[in-house]
PDB file of C-alpha atoms and ligand atoms in Angstrom:
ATOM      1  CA  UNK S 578      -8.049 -18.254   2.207  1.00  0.00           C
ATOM      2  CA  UNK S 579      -8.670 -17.031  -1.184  1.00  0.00           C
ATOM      3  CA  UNK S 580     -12.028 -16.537  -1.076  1.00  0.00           C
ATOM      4  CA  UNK S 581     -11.779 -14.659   2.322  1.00  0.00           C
ATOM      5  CA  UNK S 582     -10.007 -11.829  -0.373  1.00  0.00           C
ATOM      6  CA  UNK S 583     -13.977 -10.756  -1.997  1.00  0.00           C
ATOM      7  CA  UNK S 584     -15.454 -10.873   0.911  1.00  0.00           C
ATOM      8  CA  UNK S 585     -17.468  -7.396   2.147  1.00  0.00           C
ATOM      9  CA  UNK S 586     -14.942  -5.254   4.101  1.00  0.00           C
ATOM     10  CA  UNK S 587     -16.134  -2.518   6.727  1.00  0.00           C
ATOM     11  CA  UNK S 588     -14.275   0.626   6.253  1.00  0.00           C
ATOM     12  CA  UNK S 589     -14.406   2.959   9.537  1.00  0.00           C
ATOM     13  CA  UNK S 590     -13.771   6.752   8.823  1.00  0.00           C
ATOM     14  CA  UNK S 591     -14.416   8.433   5.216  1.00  0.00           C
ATOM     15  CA  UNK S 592     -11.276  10.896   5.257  1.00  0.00           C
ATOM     16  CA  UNK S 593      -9.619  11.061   2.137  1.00  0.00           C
ATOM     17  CA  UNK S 594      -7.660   8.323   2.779  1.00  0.00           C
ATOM     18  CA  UNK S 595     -10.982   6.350   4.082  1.00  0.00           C
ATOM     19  CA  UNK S 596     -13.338   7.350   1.128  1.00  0.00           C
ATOM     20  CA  UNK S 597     -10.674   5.940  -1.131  1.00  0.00           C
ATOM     21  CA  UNK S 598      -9.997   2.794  -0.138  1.00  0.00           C
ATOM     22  CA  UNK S 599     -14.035   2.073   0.408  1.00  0.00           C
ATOM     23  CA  UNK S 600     -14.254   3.497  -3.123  1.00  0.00           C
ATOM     24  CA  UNK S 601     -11.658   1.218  -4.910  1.00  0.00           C
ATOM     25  CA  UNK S 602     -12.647  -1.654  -2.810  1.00  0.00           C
ATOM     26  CA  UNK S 603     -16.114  -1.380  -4.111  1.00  0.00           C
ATOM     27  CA  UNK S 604     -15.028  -0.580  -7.895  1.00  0.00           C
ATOM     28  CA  UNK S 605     -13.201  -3.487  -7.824  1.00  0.00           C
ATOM     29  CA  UNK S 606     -16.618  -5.617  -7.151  1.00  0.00           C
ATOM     30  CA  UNK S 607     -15.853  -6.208  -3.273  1.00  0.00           C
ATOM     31  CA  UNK S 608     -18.959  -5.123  -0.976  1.00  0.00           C
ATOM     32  CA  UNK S 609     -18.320  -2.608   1.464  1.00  0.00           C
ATOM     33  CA  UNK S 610     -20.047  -1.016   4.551  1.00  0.00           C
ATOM     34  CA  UNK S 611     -18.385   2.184   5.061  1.00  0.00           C
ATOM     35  CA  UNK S 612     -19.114   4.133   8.422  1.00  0.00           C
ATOM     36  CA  UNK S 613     -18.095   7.976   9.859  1.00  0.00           C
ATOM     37  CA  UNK S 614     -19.493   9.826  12.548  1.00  0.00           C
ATOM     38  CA  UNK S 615     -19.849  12.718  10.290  1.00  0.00           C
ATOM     39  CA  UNK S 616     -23.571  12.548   8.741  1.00  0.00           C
ATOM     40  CA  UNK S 617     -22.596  15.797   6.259  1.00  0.00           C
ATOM     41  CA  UNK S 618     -19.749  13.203   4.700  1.00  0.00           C
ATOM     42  CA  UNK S 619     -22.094  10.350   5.148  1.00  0.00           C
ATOM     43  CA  UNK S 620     -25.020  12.189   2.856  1.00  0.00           C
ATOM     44  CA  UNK S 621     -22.143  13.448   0.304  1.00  0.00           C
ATOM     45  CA  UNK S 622     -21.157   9.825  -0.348  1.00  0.00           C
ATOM     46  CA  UNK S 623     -23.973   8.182  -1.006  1.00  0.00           C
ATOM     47  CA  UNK S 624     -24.241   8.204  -4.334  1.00  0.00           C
ATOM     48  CA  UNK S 625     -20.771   6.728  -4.808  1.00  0.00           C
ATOM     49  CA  UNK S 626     -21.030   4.392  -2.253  1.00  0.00           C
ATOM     50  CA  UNK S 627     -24.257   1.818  -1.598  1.00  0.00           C
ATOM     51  CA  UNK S 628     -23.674   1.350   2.316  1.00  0.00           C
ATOM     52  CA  UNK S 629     -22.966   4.152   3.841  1.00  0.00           C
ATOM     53  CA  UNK S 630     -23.964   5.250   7.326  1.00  0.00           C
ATOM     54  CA  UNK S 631     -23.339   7.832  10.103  1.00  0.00           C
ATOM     55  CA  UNK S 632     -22.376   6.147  13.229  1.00  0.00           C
ATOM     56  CA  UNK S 633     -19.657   6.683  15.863  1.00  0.00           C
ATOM     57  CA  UNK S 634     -17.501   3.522  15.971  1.00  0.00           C
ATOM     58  CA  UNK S 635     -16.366   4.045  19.702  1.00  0.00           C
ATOM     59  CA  UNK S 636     -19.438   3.353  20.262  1.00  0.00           C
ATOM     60  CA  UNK S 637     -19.825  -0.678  20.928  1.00  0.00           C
ATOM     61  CA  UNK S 638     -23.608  -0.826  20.555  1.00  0.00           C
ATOM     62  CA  UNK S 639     -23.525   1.142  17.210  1.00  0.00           C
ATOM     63  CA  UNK S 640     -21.002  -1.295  15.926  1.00  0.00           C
ATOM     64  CA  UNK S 641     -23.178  -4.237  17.030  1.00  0.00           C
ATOM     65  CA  UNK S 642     -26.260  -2.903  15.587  1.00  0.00           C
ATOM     66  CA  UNK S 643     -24.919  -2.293  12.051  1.00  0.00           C
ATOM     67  CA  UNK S 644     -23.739  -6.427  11.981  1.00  0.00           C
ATOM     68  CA  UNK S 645     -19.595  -5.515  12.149  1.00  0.00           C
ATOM     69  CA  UNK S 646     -18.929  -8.462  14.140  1.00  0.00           C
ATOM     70  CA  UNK S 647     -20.028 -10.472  11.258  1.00  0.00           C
ATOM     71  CA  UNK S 648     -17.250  -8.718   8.747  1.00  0.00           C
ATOM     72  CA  UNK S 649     -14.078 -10.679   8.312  1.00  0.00           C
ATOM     73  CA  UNK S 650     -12.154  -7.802   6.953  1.00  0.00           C
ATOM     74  CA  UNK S 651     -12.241  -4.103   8.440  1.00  0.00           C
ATOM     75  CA  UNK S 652      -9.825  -0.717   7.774  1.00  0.00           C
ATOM     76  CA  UNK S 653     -10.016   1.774  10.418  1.00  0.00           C
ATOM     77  CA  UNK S 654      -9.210   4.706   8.098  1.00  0.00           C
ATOM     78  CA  UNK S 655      -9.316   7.226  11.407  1.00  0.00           C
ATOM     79  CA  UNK S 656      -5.774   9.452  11.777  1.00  0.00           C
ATOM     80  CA  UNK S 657      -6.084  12.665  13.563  1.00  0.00           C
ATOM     81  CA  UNK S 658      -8.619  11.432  16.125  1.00  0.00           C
ATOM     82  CA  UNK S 659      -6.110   8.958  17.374  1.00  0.00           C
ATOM     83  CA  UNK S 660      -8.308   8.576  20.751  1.00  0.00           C
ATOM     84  CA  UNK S 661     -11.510   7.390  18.417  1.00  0.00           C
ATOM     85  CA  UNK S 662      -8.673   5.167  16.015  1.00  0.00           C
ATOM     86  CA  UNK S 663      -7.370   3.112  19.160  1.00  0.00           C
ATOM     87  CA  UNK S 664     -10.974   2.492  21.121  1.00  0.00           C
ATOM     88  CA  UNK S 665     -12.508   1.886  17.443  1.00  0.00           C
ATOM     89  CA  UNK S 666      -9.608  -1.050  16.768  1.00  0.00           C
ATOM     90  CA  UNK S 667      -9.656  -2.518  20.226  1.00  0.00           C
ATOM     91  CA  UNK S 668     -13.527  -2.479  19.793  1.00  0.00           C
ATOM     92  CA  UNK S 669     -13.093  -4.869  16.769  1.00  0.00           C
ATOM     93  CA  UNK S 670     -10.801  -7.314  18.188  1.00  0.00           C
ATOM     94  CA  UNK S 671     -13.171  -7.441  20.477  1.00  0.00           C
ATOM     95  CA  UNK S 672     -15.384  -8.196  18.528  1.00  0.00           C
ATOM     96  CA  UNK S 673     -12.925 -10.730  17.059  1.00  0.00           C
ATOM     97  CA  UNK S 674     -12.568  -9.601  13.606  1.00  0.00           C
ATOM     98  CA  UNK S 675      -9.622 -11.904  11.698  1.00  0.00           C
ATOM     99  CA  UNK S 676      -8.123  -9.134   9.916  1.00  0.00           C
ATOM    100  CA  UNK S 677      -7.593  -5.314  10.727  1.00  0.00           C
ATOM    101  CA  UNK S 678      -6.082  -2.848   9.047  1.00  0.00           C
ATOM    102  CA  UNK S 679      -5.275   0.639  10.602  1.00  0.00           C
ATOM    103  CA  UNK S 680      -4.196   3.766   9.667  1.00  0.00           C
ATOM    104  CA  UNK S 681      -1.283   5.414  11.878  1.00  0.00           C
ATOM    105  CA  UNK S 682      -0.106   8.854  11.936  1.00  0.00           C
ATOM    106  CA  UNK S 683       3.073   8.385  13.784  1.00  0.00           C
ATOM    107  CA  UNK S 684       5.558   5.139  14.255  1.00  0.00           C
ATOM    108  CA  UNK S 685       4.021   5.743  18.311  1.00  0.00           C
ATOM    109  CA  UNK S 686       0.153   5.487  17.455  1.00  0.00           C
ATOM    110  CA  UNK S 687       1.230   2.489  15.089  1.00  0.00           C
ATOM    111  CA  UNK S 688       2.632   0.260  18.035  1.00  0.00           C
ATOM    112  CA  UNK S 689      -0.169   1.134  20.057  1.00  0.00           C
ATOM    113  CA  UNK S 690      -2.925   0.369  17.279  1.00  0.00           C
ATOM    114  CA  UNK S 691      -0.534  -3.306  16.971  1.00  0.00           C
ATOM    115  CA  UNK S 692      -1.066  -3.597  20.959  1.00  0.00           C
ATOM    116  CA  UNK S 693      -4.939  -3.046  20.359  1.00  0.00           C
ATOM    117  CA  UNK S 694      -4.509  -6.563  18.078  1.00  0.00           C
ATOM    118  CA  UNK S 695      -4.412  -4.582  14.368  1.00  0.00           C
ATOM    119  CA  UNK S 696      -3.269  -7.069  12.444  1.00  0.00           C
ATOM    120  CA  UNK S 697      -1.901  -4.502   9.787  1.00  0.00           C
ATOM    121  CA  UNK S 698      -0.751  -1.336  10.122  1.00  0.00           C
ATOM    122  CA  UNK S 699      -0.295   1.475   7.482  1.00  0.00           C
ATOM    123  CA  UNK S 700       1.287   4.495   7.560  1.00  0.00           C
ATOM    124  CA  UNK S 701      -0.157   6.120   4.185  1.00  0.00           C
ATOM    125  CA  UNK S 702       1.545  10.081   4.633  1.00  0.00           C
ATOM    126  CA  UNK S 703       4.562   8.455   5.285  1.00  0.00           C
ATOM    127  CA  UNK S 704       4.392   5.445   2.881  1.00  0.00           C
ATOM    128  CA  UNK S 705       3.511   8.062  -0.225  1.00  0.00           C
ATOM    129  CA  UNK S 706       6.170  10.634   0.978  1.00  0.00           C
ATOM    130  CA  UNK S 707       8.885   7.999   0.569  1.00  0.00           C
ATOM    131  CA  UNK S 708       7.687   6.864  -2.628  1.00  0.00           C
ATOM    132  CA  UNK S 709       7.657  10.637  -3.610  1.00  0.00           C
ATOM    133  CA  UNK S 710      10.916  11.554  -2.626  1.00  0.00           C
ATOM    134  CA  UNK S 711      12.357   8.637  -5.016  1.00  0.00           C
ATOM    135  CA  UNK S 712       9.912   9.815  -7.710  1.00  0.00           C
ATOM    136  CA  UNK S 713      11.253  13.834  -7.611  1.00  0.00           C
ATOM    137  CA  UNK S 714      14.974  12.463  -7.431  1.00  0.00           C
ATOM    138  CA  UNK S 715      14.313  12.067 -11.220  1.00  0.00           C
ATOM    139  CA  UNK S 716      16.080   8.261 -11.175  1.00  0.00           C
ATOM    140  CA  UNK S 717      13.155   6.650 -10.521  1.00  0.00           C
ATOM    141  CA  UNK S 718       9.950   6.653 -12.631  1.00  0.00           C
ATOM    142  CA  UNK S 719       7.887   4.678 -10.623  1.00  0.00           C
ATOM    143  CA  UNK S 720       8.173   2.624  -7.750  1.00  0.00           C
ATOM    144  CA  UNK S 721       6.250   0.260  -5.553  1.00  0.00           C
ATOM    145  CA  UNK S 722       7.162  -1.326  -2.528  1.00  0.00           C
ATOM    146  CA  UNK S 723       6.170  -4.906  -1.005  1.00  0.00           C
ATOM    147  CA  UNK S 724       6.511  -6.172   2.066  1.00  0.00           C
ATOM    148  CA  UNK S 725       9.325  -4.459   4.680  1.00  0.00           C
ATOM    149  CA  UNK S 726      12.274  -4.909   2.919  1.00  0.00           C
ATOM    150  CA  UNK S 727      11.648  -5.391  -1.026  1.00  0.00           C
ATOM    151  CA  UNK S 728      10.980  -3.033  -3.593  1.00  0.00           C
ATOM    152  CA  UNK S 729      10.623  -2.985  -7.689  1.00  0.00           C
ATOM    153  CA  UNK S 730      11.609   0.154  -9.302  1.00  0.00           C
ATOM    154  CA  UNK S 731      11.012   1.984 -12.747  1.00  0.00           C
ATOM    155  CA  UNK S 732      14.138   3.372 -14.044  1.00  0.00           C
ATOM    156  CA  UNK S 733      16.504   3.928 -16.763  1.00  0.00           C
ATOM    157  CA  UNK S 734      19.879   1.755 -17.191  1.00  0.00           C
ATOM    158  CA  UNK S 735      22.849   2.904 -15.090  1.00  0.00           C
ATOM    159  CA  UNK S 736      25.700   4.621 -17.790  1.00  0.00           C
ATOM    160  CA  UNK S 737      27.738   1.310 -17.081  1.00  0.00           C
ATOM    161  CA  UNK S 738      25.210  -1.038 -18.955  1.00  0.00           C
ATOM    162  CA  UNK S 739      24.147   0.935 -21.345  1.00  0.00           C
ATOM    163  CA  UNK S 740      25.764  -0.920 -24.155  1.00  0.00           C
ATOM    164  CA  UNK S 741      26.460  -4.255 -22.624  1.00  0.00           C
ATOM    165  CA  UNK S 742      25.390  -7.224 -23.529  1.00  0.00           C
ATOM    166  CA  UNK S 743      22.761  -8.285 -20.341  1.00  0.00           C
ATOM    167  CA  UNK S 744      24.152 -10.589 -17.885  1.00  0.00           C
ATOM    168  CA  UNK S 745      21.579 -11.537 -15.359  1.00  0.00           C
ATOM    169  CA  UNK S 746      24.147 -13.302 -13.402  1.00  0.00           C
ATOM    170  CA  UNK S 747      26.017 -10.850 -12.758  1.00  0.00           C
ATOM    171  CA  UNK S 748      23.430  -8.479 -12.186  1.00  0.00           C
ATOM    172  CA  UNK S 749      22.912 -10.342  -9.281  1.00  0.00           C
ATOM    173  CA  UNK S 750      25.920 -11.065  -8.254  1.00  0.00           C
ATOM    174  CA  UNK S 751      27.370  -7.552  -8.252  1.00  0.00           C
ATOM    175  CA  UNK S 752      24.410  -5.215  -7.452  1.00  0.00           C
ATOM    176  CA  UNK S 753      22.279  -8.353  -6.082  1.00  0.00           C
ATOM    177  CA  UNK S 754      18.742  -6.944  -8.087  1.00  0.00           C
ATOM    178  CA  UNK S 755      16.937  -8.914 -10.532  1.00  0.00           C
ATOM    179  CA  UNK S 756      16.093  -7.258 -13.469  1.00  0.00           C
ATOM    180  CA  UNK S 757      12.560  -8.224 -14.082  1.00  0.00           C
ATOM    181  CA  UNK S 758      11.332  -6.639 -17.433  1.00  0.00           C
ATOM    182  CA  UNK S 759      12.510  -4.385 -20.085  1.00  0.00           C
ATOM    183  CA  UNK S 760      11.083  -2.005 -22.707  1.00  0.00           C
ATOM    184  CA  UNK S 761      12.498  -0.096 -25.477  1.00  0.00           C
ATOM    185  CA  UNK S 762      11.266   3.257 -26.822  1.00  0.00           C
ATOM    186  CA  UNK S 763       7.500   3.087 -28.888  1.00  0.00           C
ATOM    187  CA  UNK S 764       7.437  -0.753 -27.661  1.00  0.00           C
ATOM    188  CA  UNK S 765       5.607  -2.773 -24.739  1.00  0.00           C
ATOM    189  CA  UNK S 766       7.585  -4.085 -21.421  1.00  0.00           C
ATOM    190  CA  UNK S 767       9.345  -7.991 -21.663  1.00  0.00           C
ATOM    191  CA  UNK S 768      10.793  -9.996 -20.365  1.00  0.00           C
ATOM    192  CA  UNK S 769      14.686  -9.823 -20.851  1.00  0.00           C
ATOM    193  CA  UNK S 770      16.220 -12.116 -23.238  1.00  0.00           C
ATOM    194  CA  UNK S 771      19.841 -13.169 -22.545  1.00  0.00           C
ATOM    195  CA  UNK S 772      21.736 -11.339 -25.129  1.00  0.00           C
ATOM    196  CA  UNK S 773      19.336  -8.105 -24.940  1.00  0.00           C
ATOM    197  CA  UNK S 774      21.688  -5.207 -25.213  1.00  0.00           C
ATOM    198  CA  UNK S 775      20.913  -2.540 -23.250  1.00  0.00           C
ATOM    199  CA  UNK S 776      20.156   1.164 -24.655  1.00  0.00           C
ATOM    200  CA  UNK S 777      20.039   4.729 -23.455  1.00  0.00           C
ATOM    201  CA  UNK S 778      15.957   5.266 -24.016  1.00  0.00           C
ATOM    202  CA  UNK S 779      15.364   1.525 -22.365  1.00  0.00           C
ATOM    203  CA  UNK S 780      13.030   1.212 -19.246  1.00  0.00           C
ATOM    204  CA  UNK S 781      14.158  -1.278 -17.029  1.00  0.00           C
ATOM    205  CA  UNK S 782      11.901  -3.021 -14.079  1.00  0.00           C
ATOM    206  CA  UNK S 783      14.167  -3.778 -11.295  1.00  0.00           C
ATOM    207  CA  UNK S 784      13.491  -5.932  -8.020  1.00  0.00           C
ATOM    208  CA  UNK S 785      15.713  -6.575  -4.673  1.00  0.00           C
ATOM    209  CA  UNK S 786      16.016  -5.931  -1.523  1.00  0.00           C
ATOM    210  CA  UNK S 787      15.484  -1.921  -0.828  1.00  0.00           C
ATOM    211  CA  UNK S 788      19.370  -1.372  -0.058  1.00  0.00           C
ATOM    212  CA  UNK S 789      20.581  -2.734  -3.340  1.00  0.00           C
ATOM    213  CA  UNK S 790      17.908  -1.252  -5.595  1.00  0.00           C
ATOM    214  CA  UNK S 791      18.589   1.973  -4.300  1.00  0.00           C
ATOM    215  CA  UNK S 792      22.505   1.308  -4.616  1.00  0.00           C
ATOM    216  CA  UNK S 793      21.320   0.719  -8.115  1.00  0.00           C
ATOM    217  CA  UNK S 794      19.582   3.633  -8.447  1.00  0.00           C
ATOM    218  CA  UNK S 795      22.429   5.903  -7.229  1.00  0.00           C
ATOM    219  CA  UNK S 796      24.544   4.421 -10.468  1.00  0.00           C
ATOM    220  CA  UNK S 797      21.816   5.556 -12.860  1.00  0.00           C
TER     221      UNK S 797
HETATM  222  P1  LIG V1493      -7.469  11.837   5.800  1.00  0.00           P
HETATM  223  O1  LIG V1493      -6.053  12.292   5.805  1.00  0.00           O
HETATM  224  O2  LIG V1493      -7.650  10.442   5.297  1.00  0.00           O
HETATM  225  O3  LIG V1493      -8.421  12.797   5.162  1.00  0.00           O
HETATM  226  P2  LIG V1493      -7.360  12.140   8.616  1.00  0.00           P
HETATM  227  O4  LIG V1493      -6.102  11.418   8.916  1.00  0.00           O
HETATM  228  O5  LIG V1493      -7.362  13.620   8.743  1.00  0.00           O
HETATM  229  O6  LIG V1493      -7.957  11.706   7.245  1.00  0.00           O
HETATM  230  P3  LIG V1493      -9.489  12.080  10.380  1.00  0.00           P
HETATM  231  O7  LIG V1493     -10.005  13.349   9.812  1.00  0.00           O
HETATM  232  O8  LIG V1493      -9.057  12.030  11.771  1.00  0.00           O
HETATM  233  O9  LIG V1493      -8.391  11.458   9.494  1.00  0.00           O
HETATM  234  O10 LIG V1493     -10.587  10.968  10.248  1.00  0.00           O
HETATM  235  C1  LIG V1493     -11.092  10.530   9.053  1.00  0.00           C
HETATM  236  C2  LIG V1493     -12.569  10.382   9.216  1.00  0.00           C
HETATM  237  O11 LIG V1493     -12.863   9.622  10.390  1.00  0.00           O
HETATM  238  C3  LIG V1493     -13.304  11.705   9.375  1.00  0.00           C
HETATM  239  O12 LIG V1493     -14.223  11.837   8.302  1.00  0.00           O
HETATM  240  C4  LIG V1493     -14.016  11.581  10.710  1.00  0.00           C
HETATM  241  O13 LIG V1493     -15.347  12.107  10.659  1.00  0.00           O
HETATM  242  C5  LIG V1493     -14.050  10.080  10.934  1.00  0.00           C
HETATM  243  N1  LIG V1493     -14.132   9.738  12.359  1.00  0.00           N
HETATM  244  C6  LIG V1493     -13.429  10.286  13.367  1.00  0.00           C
HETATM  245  N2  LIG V1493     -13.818   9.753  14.545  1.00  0.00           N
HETATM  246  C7  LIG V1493     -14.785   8.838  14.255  1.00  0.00           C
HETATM  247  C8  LIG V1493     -15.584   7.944  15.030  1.00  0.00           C
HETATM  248  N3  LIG V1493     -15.466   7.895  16.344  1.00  0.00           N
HETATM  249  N4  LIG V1493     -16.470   7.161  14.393  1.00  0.00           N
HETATM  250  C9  LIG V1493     -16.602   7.209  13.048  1.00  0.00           C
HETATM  251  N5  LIG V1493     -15.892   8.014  12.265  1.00  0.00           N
HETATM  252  C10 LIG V1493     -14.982   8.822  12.844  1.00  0.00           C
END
């Protein structure tokens, strides 16, 4: 499968959301046809992207013309038009694309963009809200979550280590995280030794299950 990961990617609707994934995608060396209805967006973003067209992706014979069948990979980057996001997803499984990603709005448009056969579904409002809401609590400096369930966290040591030598036993054993890298003041993130002390400045990288890390968080 790991070459399946370059290969070119359509991208359907150049919102902000849209324009920014086709962007990074093709920064980072991946080819990407990126398609909105809107020719005034289209024109603006040709210079930053090298396949860009106006087309309306409800449309079946417009998707056929421009070659999506032939894409393994496609994002339908399409929120407030939820109408145009579900036809344009059922259109690709139709069309039998392996892997979809969609864009939903609301928990409701995400089941019904999974019923359409998206194979992923993001909810990128909601996804960044969450992550902001940890960032303003002032605990967390940065944070990053993968999969459902799992999460790694920036953050500073809870009062109660601060001073103790580092047990990763019973890190795990009594807030069940794994502390995954540490840096001190003026130096770079490592990983952490066995008898690393922990200080007041330190940085600390911390990974479990959402629940824990954020019962860790609460002790910071
Ligand atoms: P964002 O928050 O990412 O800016 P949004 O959630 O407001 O976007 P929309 O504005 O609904 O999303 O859609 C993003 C883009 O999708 C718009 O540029 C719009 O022109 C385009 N779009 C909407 N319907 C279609 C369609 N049928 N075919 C192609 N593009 C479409």
């Amino acid at each position: 499968m790991a070459e399946k990961r370059s290969e070119p990617v359509v991208v359907i609707g150049l919102g902000r959301f849209g324009s920014s994934v086709a962007q990074e995608l093709s920064r980072r060396g991946t080819e990407v046809l990126a398609i909105d209805s809107d020719p005034k967006l289209v024109q603006s973003l040709s210079g930053e992207l090298t396949q860009v067209v106006a087309a309306d992706s409800t449309d079946m014979e417009a998707l056929q013309q421009l070659g999506v069948g032939d894409f393994y990979r496609a994002v339908v980057a399409i929120g407030t038009d939820m109408e145009a996001s579900v036809l344009t997803t059922s259109l690709l499984t139709e069309l039998e694309i392996e892997d979809i990603w969609a864009k939903a709005v609301s928990r409701q448009h995400g089941r019904i963009l999974e019923r359409m056969g998206a194979h992923h579904v993001v909810f990128p409002e909601h996804d960044m809200g969450e992550r902001i809401a940890h960032l303003v609590s002032g605990r967390v400096i940065d944070y990053i979550e993968v999969g459902k369930n799992f999460t790694m966290i920036q953050t500073h040591p809870p009062r109660e280590l601060v001073g103790e030598p580092l047990d990763e036993a019973l890190l795990r054993e009594k807030y069940a995280v794994t502390l995954v890298a540490v840096k001190s003041p003026n130096e770079e993130f490592a990983l952490p030794s066995d008898d690393a002390v922990l200080m007041y400045g330190d940085t600390l990288v911390v990974a479990g299950k959402m629940r824990d890390v954020e019962r860790f968080i609460d002790l910071v």
